[in-house]
Coordinates of C-alpha atoms in Angstrom, one line a residue:
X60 CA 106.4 93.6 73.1
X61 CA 107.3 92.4 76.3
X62 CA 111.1 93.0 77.9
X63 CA 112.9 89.7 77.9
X64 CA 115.9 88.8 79.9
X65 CA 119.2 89.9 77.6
X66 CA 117.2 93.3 76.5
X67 CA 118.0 96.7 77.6
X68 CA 116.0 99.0 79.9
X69 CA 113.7 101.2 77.3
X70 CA 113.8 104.9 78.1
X71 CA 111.4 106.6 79.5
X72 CA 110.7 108.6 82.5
X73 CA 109.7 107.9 86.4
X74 CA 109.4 109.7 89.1
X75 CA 110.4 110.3 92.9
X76 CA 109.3 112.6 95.7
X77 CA 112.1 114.2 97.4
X78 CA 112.0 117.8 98.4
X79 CA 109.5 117.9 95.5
X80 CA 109.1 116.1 92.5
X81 CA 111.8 114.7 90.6
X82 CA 111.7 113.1 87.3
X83 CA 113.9 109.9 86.9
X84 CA 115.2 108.5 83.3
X85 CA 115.2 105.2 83.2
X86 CA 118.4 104.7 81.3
X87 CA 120.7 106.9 82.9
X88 CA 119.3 105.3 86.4
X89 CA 120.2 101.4 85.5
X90 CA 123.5 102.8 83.9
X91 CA 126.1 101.3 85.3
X92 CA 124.7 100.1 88.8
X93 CA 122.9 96.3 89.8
X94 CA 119.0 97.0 90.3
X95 CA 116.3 94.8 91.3
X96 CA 113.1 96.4 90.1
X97 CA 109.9 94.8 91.0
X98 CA 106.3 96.3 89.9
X99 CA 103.1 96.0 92.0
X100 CA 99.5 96.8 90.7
X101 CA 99.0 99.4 93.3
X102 CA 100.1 101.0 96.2
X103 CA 98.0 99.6 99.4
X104 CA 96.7 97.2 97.4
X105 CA 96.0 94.0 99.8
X106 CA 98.9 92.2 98.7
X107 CA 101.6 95.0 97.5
X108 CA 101.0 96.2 101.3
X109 CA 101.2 93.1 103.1
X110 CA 103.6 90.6 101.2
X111 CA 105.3 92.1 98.2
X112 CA 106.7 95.3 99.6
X113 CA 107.2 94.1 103.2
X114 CA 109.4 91.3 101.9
X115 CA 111.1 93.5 100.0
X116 CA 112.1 96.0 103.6
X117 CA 112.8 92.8 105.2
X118 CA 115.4 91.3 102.8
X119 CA 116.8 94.9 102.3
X120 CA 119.8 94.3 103.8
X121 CA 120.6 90.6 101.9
X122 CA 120.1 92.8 98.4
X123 CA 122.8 95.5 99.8
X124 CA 124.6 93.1 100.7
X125 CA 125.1 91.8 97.2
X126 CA 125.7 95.2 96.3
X127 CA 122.0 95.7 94.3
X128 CA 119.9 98.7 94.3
X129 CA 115.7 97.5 95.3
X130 CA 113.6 99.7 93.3
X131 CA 109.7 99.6 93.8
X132 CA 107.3 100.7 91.3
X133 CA 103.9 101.4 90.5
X134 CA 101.1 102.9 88.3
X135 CA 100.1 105.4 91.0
X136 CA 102.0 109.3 91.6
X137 CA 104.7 109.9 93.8
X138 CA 102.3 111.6 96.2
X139 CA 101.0 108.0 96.7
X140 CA 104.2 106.2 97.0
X141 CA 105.5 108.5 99.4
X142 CA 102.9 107.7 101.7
X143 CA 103.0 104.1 101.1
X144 CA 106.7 104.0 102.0
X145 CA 106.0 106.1 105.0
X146 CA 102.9 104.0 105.9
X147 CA 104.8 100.7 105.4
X148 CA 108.3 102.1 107.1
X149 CA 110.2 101.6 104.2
X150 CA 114.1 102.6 104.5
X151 CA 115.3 105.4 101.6
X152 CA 117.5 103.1 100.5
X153 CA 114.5 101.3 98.8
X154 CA 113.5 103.4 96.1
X155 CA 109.9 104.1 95.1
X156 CA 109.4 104.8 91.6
X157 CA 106.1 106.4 90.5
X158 CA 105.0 105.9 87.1
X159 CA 101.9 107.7 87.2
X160 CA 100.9 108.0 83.8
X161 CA 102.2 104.1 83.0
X162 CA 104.2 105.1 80.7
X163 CA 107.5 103.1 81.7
X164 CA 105.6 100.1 82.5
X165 CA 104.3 100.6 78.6
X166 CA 107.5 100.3 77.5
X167 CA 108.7 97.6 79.3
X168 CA 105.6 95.5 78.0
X169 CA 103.8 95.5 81.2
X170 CA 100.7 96.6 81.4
X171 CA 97.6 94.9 82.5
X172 CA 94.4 96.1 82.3
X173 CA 92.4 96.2 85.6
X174 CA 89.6 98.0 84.7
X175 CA 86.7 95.1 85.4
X176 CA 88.8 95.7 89.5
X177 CA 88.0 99.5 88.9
X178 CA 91.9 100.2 88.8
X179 CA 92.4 101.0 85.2
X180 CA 95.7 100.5 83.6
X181 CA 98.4 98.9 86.0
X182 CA 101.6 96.9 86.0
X183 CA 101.8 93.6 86.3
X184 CA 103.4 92.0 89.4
X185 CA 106.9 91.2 88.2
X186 CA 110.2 91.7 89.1
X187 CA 113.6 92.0 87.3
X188 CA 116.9 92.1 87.8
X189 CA 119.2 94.3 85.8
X190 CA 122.9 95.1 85.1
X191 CA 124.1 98.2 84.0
X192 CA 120.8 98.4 82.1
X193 CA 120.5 94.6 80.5
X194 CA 118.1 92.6 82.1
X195 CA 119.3 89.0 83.5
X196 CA 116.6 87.7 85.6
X197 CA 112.9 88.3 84.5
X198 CA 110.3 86.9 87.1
X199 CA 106.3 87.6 85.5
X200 CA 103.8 86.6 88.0
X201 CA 100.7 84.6 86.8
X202 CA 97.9 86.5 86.8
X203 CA 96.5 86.3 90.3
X204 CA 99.6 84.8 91.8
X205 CA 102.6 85.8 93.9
X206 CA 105.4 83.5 94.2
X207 CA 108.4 84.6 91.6
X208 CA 108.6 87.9 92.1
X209 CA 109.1 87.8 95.6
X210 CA 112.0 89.0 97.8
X211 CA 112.9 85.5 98.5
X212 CA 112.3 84.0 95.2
X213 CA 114.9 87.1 93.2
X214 CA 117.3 86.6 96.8
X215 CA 117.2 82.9 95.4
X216 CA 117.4 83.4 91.5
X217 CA 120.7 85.9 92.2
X218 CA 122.0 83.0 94.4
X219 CA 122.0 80.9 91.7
X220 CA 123.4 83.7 89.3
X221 CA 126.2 83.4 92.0
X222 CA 125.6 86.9 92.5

């Protein structure tokens, strides 16, 4: 079942690469802080690299600003979202979440299959914002399409949140 807007961040586990890497719960990380998350089907993916995540580096700022957290993940490994950040500049304040095995995006209802692309199991393209682990704004793109889960489409949805 998919997350809705009012549920809670299921737990599960993520990961980072710092000085190696480091395993991230999902519950303790939304605890108690503002965070946009938004999922991409794959790192350097044709859109992910040239709109979704870019958008994301530019608007950094306007999120901090509103004192949120910008989280991006994917179904790939850290290994691979470290050198997408690095390829597409992206500052460490963005964080870049790997759920390798998919198992976050399982629990969060998710998943697409992309197996007829040769990609296998992915997330969809979505993004959501979340407060101290509740979700209040839940943008799921159309298969296909990227419009609502955009930097400038959540910027506008926590504008009218009055965020």
């Amino acid at each position: 079942m998919a997350i809705k807007t009012g549920g809670r961040i299921p737990a599960s586990t993520v990961n980072m690469l710092n000085d190696g890497i480091e395993p991230i719960s999902t519950q303790p990380f939304f605890a108690g802080r503002k965070i946009l998350l938004f999922a991409v089907p794959g790192a350097f993916t044709p859109t992910c690299s040239n709109q979704h995540l870019p958008g994301y580096v530019q608007h950094l700022d306007d999120f901090e600003r509103r004192n949120v957290t910008v989280a991006c993940m994917a179904v790939n490994d850290a290994f691979v979202m470290r050198a997408w950040a690095d390829s597409q500049q992206v500052p460490e304040s963005l964080v870049m979440l790997a759920d390798g095995n998919g198992a976050f995006t399982r629990a969060l209802g998710m998943e697409m299959d992309g197996s007829g692309f040769g990609m296998g199991h992915r997330a969809r393209r979505f993004a959501l914002y979340a407060e101290d682990g509740v979700v209040r704004i839940l943008h799921l793109e159309a298969p296909g399409e990227f419009r609502v889960s955009s930097a400038e489409a959540m910027l506008q949805a926590l504008d009218d949140m009055k965020l």
